[in-house]
Amino acid sequence: MTVTEPTTPAKPGFNLGEGPGRLLVWLYGVFTVAAASRSIVQMILDFGRAPLAYVLSAVAAVVYAFITYSLVRGGPAARRAALVCCAAELAGVLVVGTWTLLAPSAFPDATVWSDYGMGYLFIPVILPVTAMVWLRRAAQPQAG
């Protein structure tokens, strides 16, 4: 008769809004409000001055809001959607950041992603990288 050791099954990935995920939810929530508020005020008061910058800030707000929602919702589908949005966010920060450095005249006013988020302490370039690491880690089963 063979005695087998009981195996502990791997626990499923953890809730995206727990632990460090709470900080990500909070930061994305703050950035949603900041980017949306900024773009709404700028579009109402002076849209003709820098329409591209103001629309890009509004797009950033929508991306931040969707990521916030996905992190709060949790689950595999929401995690995948948030991962795709974080990658798109990072691409946007890199493209807009580079664009603002190469053609500053195209941006008479700053966006959230201008100069790689320098006006926001570079958090716009750090946040999606951190979130993607967290989301990938959340997808992996946890040892029991």
C-alpha positions as MATLAB code, in Angstrom:
seq = 'MTVTEPTTPAKPGFNLGEGPGRLLVWLYGVFTVAAASRSIVQMILDFGRAPLAYVLSAVAAVVYAFITYSLVRGGPAARRAALVCCAAELAGVLVVGTWTLLAPSAFPDATVWSDYGMGYLFIPVILPVTAMVWLRRAAQPQAG';
ca = [
       0.000    0.000    0.000;
       1.419    3.359   -1.012;
       0.865    6.386    1.160;
       0.640    9.619   -0.758;
       1.205   13.012    0.708;
      -1.829   15.242    0.566;
      -1.217   18.051   -1.843;
      -2.377   21.541   -1.226;
      -3.981   22.879   -4.364;
      -2.758   26.233   -5.577;
      -5.014   29.073   -4.548;
      -6.464   31.093   -7.383;
      -4.992   34.520   -8.086;
      -5.824   37.154   -5.516;
      -8.334   39.985   -5.657;
      -6.982   42.879   -7.690;
      -8.205   45.433   -5.170;
      -6.432   43.890   -2.183;
      -3.020   44.695   -0.767;
      -0.940   46.817   -3.148;
      -3.881   46.680   -5.558;
      -5.750   49.068   -3.250;
      -3.040   51.667   -3.771;
      -3.343   51.206   -7.543;
      -7.133   51.613   -7.338;
      -6.686   54.770   -5.277;
      -4.023   56.235   -7.608;
      -6.014   55.465  -10.745;
      -9.095   56.981   -9.104;
      -7.190   60.159   -8.253;
      -5.762   60.356  -11.765;
      -9.223   59.831  -13.252;
     -10.566   62.809  -11.320;
      -7.453   64.941  -11.975;
      -7.325   64.295  -15.722;
     -11.087   64.598  -16.201;
     -11.335   67.802  -14.164;
      -8.400   69.370  -15.933;
      -9.612   68.504  -19.414;
     -13.216   69.552  -18.760;
     -12.203   72.939  -17.360;
      -9.692   73.527  -20.162;
     -12.165   72.526  -22.882;
     -14.873   74.771  -21.453;
     -12.663   77.804  -20.856;
     -10.259   77.771  -23.787;
     -10.696   74.832  -26.167;
      -9.332   76.736  -29.161;
      -5.964   77.335  -27.464;
      -4.798   73.705  -27.401;
      -7.524   71.296  -28.544;
      -5.120   68.385  -29.043;
      -3.735   68.653  -25.515;
      -7.174   68.948  -23.948;
      -8.628   66.021  -25.891;
      -5.599   63.862  -25.002;
      -6.118   64.681  -21.326;
      -9.768   63.634  -21.679;
      -8.688   60.375  -23.332;
      -6.262   59.777  -20.451;
      -9.133   60.298  -17.995;
     -11.277   57.698  -19.784;
      -8.395   55.194  -19.795;
      -7.753   55.819  -16.088;
     -11.461   55.393  -15.293;
     -11.658   52.089  -17.151;
      -8.563   50.749  -15.414;
      -9.969   51.832  -12.034;
     -13.249   50.067  -12.793;
     -11.442   46.915  -13.941;
      -9.275   46.789  -10.822;
     -12.320   47.189   -8.576;
     -14.378   44.641  -10.520;
     -11.674   41.975  -10.469;
     -11.799   38.592  -12.125;
      -9.882   37.192  -15.091;
     -11.717   39.164  -17.795;
     -11.352   42.459  -15.934;
      -7.683   41.699  -15.270;
      -7.040   41.089  -18.964;
      -8.927   44.264  -19.944;
      -6.972   46.298  -17.384;
      -3.701   44.800  -18.646;
      -4.520   45.822  -22.238;
      -5.517   49.327  -21.086;
      -2.347   49.707  -19.012;
      -0.265   48.753  -22.056;
      -2.210   51.288  -24.149;
      -1.742   53.871  -21.394;
       2.019   53.278  -21.329;
       2.168   53.536  -25.122;
       0.211   56.810  -24.930;
       2.522   58.235  -22.286;
       5.591   57.309  -24.334;
       4.189   58.601  -27.629;
       2.764   61.843  -26.208;
       5.815   62.365  -23.983;
       8.160   62.020  -26.944;
       5.883   64.124  -29.159;
       5.848   66.970  -26.621;
       9.647   66.950  -26.537;
      10.123   66.783  -30.315;
       7.337   69.192  -31.313;
       6.532   71.423  -28.330;
       4.718   73.879  -30.605;
       2.027   71.216  -31.159;
       1.238   71.454  -27.438;
       0.793   75.078  -26.362;
      -0.622   73.676  -23.133;
       0.389   70.510  -21.287;
      -1.451   67.211  -21.145;
      -1.375   64.676  -18.331;
       1.143   62.712  -20.407;
       3.306   65.680  -21.539;
       7.022   65.208  -20.932;
       6.258   61.662  -19.710;
       4.052   63.012  -16.926;
       6.623   65.401  -15.493;
       3.848   67.703  -14.245;
       2.533   64.764  -12.217;
       5.905   63.647  -10.798;
       6.303   61.076  -13.621;
       3.558   58.976  -12.055;
       1.833   58.611  -15.475;
       4.831   56.638  -16.773;
       5.465   54.688  -13.556;
       1.837   53.779  -12.821;
       1.077   51.596  -15.879;
       4.331   49.650  -15.463;
       3.555   49.020  -11.793;
      -0.030   48.076  -12.611;
       1.041   45.632  -15.337;
       3.431   43.913  -12.917;
       0.640   43.694  -10.325;
      -1.881   42.401  -12.861;
       0.525   39.725  -14.140;
       1.254   38.680  -10.571;
      -2.460   38.550   -9.777;
      -3.009   36.153  -12.666;
      -0.594   33.564  -11.283;
      -1.981   30.938   -8.911;
      -0.722   31.406   -5.377;
       0.972   28.527   -3.582;
      -0.952   27.371   -0.542;
];
